mmCIF file of C-alpha atoms and ligand atoms in Angstrom:
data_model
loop_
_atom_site.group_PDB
_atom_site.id
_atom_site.type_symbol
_atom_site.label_atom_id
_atom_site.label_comp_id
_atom_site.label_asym_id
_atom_site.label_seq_id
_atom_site.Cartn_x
_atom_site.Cartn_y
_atom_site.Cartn_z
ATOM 1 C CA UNK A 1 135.578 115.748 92.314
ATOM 2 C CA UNK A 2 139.120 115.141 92.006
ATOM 3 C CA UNK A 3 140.322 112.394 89.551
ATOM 4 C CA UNK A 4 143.440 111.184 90.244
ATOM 5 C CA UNK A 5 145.767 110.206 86.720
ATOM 6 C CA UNK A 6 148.402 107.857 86.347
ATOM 7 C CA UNK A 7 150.105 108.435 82.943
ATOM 8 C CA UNK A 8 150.741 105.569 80.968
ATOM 9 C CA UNK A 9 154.832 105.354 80.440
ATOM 10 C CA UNK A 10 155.151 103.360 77.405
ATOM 11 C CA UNK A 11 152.533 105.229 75.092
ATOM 12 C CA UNK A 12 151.705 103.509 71.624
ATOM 13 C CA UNK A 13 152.382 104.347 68.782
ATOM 14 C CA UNK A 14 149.725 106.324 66.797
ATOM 15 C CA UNK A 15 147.930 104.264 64.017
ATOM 16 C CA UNK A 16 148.022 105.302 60.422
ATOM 17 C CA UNK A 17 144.788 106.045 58.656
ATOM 18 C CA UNK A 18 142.797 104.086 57.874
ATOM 19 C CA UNK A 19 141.296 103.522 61.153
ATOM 20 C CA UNK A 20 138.579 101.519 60.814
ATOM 21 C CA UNK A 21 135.578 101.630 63.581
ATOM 22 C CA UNK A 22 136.604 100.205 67.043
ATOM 23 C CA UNK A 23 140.394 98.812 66.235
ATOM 24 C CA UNK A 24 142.490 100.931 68.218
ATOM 25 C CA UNK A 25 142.483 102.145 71.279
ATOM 26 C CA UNK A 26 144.168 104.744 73.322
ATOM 27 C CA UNK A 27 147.028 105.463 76.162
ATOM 28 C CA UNK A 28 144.413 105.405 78.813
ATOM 29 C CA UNK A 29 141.155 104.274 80.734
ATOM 30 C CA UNK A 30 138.661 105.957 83.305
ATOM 31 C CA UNK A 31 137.606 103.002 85.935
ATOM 32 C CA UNK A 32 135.563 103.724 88.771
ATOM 33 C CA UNK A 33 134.366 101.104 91.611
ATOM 34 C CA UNK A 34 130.927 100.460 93.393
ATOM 35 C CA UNK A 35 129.749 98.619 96.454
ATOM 36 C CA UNK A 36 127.062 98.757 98.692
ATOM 37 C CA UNK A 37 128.643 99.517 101.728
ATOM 38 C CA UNK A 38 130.365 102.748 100.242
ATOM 39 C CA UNK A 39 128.970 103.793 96.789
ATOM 40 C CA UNK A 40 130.995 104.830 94.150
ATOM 41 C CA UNK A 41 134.632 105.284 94.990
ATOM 42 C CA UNK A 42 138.172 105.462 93.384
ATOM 43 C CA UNK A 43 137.861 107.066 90.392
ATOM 44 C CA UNK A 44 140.924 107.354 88.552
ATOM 45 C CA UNK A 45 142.512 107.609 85.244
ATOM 46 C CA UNK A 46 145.075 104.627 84.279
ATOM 47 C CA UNK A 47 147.118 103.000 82.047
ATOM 48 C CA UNK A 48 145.214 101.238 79.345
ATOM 49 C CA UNK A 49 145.676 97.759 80.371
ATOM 50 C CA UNK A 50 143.212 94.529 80.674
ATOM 51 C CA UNK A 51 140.666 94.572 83.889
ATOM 52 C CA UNK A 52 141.174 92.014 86.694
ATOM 53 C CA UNK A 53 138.265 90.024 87.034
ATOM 54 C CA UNK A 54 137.236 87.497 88.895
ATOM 55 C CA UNK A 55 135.736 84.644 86.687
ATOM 56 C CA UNK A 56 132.802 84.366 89.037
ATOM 57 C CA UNK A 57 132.062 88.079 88.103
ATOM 58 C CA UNK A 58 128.617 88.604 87.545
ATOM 59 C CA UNK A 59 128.997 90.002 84.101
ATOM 60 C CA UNK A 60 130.072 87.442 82.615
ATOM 61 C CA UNK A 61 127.511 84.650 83.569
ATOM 62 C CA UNK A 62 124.106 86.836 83.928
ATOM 63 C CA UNK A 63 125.411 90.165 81.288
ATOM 64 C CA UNK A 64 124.869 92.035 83.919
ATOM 65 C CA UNK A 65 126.483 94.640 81.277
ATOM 66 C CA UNK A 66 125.774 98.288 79.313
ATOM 67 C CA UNK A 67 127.394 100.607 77.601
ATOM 68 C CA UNK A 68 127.506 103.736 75.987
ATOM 69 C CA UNK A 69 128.515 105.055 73.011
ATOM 70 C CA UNK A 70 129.620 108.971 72.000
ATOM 71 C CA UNK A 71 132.486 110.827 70.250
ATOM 72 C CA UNK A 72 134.557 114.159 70.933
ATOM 73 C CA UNK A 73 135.281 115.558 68.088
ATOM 74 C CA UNK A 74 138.265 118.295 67.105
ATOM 75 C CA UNK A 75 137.545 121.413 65.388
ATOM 76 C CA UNK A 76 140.299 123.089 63.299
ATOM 77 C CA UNK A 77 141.330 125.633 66.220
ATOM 78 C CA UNK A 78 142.179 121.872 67.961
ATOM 79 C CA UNK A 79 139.648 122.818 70.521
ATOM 80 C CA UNK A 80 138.208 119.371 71.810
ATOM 81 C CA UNK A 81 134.608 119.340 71.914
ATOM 82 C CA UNK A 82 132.022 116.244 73.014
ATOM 83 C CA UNK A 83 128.889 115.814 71.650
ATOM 84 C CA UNK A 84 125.921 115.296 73.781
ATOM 85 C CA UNK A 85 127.650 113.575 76.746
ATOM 86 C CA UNK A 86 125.029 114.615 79.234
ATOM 87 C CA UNK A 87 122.049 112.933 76.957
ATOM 88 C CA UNK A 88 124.316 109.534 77.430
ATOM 89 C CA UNK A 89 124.736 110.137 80.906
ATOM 90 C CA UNK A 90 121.290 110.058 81.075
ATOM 91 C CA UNK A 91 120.503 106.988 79.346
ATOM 92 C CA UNK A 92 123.094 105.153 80.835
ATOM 93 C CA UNK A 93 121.501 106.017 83.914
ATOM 94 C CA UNK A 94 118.210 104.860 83.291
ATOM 95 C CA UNK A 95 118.911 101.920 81.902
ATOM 96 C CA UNK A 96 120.900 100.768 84.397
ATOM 97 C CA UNK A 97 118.388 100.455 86.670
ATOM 98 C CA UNK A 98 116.498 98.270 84.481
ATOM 99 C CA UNK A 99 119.446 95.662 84.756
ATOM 100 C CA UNK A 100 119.164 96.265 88.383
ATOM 101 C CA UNK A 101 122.479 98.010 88.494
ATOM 102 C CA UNK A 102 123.400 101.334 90.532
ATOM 103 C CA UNK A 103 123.234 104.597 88.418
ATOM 104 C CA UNK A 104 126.350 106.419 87.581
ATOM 105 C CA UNK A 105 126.065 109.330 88.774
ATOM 106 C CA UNK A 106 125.804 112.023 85.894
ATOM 107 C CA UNK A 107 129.010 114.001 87.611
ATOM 108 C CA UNK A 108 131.083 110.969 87.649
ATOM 109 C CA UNK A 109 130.696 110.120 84.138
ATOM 110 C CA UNK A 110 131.016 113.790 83.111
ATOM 111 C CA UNK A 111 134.051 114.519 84.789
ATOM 112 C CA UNK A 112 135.608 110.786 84.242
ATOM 113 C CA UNK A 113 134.988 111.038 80.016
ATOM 114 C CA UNK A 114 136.415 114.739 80.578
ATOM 115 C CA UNK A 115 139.273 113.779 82.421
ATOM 116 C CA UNK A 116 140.124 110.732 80.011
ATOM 117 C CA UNK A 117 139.359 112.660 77.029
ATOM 118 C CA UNK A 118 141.935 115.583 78.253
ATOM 119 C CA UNK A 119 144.768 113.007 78.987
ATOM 120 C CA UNK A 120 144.339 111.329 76.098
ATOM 121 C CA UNK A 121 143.450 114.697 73.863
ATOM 122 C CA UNK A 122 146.444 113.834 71.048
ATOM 123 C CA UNK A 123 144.571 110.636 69.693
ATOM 124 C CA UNK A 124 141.464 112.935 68.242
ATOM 125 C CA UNK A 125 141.871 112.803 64.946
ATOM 126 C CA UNK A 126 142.017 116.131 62.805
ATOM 127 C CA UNK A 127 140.381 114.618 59.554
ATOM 128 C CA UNK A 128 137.026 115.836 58.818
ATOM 129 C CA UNK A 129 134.906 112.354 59.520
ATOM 130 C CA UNK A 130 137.155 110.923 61.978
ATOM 131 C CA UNK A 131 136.649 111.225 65.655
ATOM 132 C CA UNK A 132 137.244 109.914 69.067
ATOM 133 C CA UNK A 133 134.798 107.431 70.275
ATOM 134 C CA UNK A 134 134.280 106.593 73.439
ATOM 135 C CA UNK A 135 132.664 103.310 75.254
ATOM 136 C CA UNK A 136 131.736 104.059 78.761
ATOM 137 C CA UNK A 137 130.724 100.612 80.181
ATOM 138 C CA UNK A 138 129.389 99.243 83.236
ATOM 139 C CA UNK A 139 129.517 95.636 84.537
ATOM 140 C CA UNK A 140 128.625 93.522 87.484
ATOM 141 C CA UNK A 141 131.797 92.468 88.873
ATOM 142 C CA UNK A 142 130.979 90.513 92.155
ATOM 143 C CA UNK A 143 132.246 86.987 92.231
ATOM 144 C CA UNK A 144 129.232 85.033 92.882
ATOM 145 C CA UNK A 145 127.476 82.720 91.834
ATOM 146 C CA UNK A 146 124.324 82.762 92.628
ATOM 147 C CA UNK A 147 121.404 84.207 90.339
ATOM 148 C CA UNK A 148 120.454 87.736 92.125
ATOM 149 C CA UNK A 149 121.603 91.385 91.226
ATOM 150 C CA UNK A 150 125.597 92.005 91.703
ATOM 151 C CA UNK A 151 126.908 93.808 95.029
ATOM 152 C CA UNK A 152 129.954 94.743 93.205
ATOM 153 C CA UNK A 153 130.288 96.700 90.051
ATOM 154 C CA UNK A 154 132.829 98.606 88.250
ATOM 155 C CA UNK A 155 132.529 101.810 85.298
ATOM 156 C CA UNK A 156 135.031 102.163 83.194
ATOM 157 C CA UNK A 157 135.742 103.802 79.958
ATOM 158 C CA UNK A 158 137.920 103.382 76.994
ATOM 159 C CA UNK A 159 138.282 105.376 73.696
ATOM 160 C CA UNK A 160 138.955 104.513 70.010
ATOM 161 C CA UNK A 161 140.184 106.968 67.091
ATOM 162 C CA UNK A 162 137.785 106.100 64.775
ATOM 163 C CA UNK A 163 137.195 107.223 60.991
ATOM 164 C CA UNK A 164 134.402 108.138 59.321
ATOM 165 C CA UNK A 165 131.929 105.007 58.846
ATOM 166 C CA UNK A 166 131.597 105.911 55.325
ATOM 167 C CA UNK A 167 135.245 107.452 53.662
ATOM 168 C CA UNK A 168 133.180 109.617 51.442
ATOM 169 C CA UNK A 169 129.925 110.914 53.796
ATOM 170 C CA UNK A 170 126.859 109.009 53.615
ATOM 171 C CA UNK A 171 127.171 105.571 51.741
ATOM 172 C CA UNK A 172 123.526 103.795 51.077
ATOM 173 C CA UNK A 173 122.903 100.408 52.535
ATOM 174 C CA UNK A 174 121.092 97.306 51.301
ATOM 175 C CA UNK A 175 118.549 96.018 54.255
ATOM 176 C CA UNK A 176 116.980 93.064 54.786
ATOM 177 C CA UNK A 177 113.574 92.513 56.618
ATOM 178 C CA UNK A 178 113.997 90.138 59.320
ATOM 179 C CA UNK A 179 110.663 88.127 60.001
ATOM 180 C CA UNK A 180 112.319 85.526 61.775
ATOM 181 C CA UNK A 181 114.351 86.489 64.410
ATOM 182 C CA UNK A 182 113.185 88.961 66.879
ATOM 183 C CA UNK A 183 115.907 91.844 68.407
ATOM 184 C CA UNK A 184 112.916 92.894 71.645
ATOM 185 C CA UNK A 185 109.722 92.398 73.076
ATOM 186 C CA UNK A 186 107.159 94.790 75.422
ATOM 187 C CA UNK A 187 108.609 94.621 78.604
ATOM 188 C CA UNK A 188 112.233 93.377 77.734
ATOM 189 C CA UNK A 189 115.161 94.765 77.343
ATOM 190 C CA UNK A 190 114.797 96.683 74.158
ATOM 191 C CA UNK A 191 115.349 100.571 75.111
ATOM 192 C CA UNK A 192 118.126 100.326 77.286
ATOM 193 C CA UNK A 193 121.821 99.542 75.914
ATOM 194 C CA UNK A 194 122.372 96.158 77.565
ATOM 195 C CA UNK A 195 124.529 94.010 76.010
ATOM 196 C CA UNK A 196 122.529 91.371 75.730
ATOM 197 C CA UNK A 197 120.691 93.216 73.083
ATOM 198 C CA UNK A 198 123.453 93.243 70.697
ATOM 199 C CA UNK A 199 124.419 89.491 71.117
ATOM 200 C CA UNK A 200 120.423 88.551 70.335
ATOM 201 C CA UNK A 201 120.969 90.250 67.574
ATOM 202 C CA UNK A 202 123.960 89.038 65.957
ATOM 203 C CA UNK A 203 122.800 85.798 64.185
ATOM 204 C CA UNK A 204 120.171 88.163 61.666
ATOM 205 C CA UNK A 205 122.808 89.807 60.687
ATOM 206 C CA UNK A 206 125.563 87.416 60.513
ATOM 207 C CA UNK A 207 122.684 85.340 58.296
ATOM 208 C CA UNK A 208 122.119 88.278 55.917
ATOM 209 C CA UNK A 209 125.671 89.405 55.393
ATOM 210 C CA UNK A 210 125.889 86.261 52.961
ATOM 211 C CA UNK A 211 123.033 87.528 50.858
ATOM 212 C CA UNK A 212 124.595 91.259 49.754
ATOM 213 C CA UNK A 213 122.807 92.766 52.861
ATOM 214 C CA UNK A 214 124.614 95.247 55.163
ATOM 215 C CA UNK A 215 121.980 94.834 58.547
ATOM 216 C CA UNK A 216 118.336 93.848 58.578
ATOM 217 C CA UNK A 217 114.839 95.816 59.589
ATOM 218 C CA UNK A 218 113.446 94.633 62.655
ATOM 219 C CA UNK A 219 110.231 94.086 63.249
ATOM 220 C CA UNK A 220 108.048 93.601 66.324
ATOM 221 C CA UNK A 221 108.292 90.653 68.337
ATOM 222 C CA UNK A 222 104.346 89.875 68.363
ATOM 223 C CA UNK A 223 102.619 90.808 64.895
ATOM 224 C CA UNK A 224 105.987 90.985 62.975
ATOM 225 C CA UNK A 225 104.646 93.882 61.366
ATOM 226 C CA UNK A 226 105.332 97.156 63.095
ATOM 227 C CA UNK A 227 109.129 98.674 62.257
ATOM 228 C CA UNK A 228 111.532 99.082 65.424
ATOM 229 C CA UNK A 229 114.770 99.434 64.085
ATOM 230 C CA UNK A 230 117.465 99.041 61.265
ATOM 231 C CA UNK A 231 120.494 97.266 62.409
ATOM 232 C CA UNK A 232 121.789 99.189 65.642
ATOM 233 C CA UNK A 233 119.880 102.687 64.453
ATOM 234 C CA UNK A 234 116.673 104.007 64.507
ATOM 235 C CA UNK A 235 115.224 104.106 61.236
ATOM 236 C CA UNK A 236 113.195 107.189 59.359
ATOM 237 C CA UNK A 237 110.879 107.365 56.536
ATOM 238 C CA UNK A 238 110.640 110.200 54.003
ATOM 239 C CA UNK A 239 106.826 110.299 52.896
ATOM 240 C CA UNK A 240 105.818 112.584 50.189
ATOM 241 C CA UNK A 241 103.916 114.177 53.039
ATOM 242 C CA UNK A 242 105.226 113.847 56.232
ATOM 243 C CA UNK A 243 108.334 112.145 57.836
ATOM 244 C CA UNK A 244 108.113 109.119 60.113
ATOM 245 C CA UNK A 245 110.287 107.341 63.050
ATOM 246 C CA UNK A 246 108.779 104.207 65.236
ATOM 247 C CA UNK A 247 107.152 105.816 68.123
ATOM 248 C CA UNK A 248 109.454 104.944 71.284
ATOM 249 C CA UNK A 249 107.029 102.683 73.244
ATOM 250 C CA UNK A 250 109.914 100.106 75.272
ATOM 251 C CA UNK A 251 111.617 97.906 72.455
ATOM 252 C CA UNK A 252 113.308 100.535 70.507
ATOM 253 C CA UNK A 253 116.742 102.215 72.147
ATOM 254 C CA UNK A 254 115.715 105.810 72.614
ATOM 255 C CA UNK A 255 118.796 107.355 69.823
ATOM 256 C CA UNK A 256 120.329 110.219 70.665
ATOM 257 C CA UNK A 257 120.707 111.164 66.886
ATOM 258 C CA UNK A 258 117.417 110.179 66.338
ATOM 259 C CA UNK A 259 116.301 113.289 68.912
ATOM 260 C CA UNK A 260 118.647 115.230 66.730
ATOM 261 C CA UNK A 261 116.713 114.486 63.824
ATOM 262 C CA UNK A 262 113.376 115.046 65.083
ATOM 263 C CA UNK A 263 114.672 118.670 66.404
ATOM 264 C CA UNK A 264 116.496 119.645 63.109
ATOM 265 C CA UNK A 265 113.564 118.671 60.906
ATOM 266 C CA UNK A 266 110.688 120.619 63.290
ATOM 267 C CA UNK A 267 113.267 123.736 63.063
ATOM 268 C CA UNK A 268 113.126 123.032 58.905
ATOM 269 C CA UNK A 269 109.379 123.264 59.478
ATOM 270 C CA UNK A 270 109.035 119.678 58.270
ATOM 271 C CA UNK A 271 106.135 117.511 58.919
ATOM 272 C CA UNK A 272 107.977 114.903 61.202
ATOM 273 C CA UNK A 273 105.808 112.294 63.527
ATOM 274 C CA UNK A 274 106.718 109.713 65.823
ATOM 275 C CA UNK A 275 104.202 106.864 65.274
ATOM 276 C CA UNK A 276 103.353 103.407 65.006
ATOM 277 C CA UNK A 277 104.551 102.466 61.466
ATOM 278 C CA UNK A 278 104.015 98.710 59.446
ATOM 279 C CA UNK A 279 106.159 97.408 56.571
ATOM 280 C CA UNK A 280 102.578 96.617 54.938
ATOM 281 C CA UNK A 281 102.181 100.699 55.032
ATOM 282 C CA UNK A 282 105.732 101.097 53.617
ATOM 283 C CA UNK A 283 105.518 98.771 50.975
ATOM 284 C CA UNK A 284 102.356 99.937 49.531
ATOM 285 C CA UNK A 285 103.624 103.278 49.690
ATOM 286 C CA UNK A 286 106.580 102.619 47.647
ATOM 287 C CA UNK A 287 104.053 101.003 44.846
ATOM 288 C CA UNK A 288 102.713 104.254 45.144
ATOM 289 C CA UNK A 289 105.521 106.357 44.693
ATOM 290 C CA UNK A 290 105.124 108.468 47.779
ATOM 291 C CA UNK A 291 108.010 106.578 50.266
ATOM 292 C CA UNK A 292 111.418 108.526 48.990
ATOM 293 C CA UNK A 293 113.808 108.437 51.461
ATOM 294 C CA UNK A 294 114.976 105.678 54.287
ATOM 295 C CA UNK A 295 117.240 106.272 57.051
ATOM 296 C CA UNK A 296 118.778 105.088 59.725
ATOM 297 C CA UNK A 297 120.441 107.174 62.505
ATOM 298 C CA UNK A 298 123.160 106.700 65.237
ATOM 299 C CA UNK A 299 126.604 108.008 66.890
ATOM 300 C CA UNK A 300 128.766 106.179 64.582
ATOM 301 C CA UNK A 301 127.764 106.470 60.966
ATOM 302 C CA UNK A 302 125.640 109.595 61.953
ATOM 303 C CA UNK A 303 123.053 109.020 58.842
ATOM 304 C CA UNK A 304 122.751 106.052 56.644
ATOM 305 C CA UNK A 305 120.562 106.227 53.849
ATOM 306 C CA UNK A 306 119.020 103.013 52.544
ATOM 307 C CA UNK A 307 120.170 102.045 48.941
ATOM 308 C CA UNK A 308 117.717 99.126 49.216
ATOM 309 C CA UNK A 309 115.448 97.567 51.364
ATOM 310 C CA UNK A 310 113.898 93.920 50.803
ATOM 311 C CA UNK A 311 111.195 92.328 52.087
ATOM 312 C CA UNK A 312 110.027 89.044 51.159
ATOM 313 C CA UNK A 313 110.555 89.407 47.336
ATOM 314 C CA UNK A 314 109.627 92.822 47.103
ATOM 315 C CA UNK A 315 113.251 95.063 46.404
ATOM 316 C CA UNK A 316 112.243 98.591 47.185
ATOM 317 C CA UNK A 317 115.023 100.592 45.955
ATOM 318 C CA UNK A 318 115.961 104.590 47.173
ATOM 319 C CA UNK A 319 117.946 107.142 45.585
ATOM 320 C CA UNK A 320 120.556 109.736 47.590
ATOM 321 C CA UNK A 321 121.822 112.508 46.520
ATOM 322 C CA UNK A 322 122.749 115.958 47.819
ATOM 323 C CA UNK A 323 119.463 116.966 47.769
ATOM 324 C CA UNK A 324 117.879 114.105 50.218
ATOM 325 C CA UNK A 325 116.915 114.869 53.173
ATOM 326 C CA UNK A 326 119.615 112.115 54.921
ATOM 327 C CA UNK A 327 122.125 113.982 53.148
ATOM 328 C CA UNK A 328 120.560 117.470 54.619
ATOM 329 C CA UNK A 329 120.376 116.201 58.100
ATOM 330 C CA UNK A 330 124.123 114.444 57.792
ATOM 331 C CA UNK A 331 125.827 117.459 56.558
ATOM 332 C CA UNK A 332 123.932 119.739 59.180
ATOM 333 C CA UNK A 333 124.937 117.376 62.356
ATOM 334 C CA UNK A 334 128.296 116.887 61.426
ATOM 335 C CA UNK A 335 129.083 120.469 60.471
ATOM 336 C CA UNK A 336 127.623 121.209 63.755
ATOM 337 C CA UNK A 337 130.221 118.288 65.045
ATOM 338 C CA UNK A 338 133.012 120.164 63.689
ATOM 339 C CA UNK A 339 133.027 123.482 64.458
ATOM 340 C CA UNK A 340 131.816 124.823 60.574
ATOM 341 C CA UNK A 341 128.385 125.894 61.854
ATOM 342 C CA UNK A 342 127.468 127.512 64.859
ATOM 343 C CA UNK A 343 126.528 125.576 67.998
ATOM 344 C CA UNK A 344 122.795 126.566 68.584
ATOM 345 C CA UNK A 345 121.337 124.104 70.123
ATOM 346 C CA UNK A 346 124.102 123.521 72.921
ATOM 347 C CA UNK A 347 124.926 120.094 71.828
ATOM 348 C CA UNK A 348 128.907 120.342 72.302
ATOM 349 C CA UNK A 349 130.666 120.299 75.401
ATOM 350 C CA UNK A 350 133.928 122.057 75.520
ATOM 351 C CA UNK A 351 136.473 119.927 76.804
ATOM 352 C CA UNK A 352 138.357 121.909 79.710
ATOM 353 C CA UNK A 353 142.119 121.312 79.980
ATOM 354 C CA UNK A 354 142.486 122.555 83.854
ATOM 355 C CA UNK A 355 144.203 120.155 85.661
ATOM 356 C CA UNK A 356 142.061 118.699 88.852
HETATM 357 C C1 PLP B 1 120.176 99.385 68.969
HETATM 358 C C2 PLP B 1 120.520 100.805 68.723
HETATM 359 N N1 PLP B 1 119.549 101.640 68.258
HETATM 360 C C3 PLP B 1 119.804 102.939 68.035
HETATM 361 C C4 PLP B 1 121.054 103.482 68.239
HETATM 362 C C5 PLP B 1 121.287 104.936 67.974
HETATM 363 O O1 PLP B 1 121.538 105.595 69.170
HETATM 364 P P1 PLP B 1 122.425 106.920 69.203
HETATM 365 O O2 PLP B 1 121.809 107.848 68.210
HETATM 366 O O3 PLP B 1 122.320 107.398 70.599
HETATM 367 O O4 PLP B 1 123.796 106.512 68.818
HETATM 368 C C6 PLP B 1 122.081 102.646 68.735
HETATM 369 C C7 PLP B 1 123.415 103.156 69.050
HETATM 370 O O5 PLP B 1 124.241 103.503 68.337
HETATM 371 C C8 PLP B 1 121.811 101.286 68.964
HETATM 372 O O6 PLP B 1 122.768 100.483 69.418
#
């Protein structure tokens, strides 16, 4: 597949640290186009520059919309590496037939990150903790009106230098447990990363920010009782006897950090499960003593630990240190990330600087 580029002629300026999450954004884009009559056509690389869309485009009255999210990373030889594209690829793929859009194929969004990520290879960052993120997105972008599945769509992807999420490694969160508001239901949207998820689940959060929280615990959307996720991660439970993440069964986006987890703490010969989980069960465990460690996992802060974690009036408060296992599994990923511990499980993809 050949990917055509045209470089951008007025490149920006480089930002200064800090960088934030999400604030800046690079030289370039990837967009590629799909109809029915011929598929998916004209990739290309481009300046960085808004999209021309029709207002009638489908994405912005029904959300026909996903994305993606993932980070290359540079190691201290400045070899470029990406982490996991192909388990991305794969989601995005799924999902998007669930919002009745046409799969990208997993070539296309291989080679188009690839290709972007090359052109664009200056704006990784070299600190330890920063990275280059990057949101491939697809959208329905026929203009029309009426209320049936887009003809027309178009991929593109854009990249942000991005620091740490936490200067200093892992910083612990305060969490609220949301029994109000709902983020998914059986047979909704919950597993796949539509955007619709993320504005349902803005107001929680927006409402708890107020009250010290960082993000809230969601619950299910029928007994309000079984955990799903914490903010936009999946969440983990440290038992004095076994470990615990919400069994995946529709409502809860499949992480791939949470997969991570799950493999790194089988290979420590750790008793890990994926099952159904209440915050009745954690609570009374805490009374008990035997719940020490919460977590949350995702691409951009990697592993947040849970300082605190409230529900009702009950404050159930964690302690972190190097010896947690969040801190284990943190340092272990992101060493992995960054080159200071050998790749073993195949989870970086070398970025290849031959020119197509
Ligand atoms: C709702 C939600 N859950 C979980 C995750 C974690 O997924 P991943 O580990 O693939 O980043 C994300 C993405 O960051 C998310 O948006």
């Amino acid at each position: 597949m050949i990917i055509p580029v045209t470089k951008n002629q007025h490149p920006k300026e480089k930002p200064q640290m800090p960088l934030g999450f999400g604030r800046y954004f690079t030289d370039h884009m990837f967009v590629a186009h799909f109809t029915r009559a011929k598929g998916w056509h004209d990739p290309k690389v481009v300046p960085y520059a808004p999209l021309p869309m029709d207002p009638a485009a489908a994405v912005f009255h029904y959300a026909q919309s996903m994305f993606e999210g993932l980070k290359a990373f540079r190691h201290k030889n400045n070899e470029i590496v990406i982490f996991r594209p192909e388990f991305n690829a794969q989601r995005m793929a799924k999902g998007a037939l669930r919002l009745c859009m046409p799969e990208v194929p997993q070539e296309l969004f291989l080679k188009g990150i690839e290709t972007l990520v090359a052109v664009d290879s200056a704006w990784v960052p070299k600190e330890k903790g920063s990275s280059l993120y990057i949101r491939p997105t697809l959208i329905g972008s026929e203009a029309f009106l009426g209320v049936r599945p887009a003809d027309e769509y178009t991929f593109f992807v854009i990249l942000s230098p991005v620091a740490g999420y936490y200067s200093a490694g892992s910083k612990p969160v305060k969490i609220w447990v949301e029994k109000n508001q709902i983020r998914a239901a059986r047979g909704g949207l919950g597993e796949v990363k539509a955007a619709a998820n993320y504005v349902s689940a803005l107001q929680a959060a927006t409402l708890a920010r107020p009250k010290g929280f960082d993000q809230v615990l969601w619950l299910d959307a029928v007994h309000k009782s079984y955990i799903e996720e914490v903010g936009t991660m999946n969440v983990f439970f440290v038992f004095k006897n076994e470990i615990v993440t919400p069994a995946l069964q529709g409502t809860i986006l499949p992480g791939g950090l949470r997969e991570c987890c799950l493999e790194l703490l089988k290979s420590w010969g750790k008793p890990v499960r994926e099952r159904a989980i209440t915050i009745e069960e954690v609570a009374k465990a805490h009374v008990q003593g035997e719940l020490l460690e919460v977590f949350g996992t995702g691409t951009a802060a990697v592993i947040s630990p849970v300082g605190e974690l409230v529900y009702e009036d009950n404050a159930m408060k964690f302690k972190y240190d190097d010896n947690s296992i969040s801190h284990q599994l943190y340092k272990e990923i992101t060493d992995i990330q960054y080159g200071e511990k050998p790749d073993t499980r195949n989870w970086l993809r070398r970025l290849s600087f031959e020119k197509s």
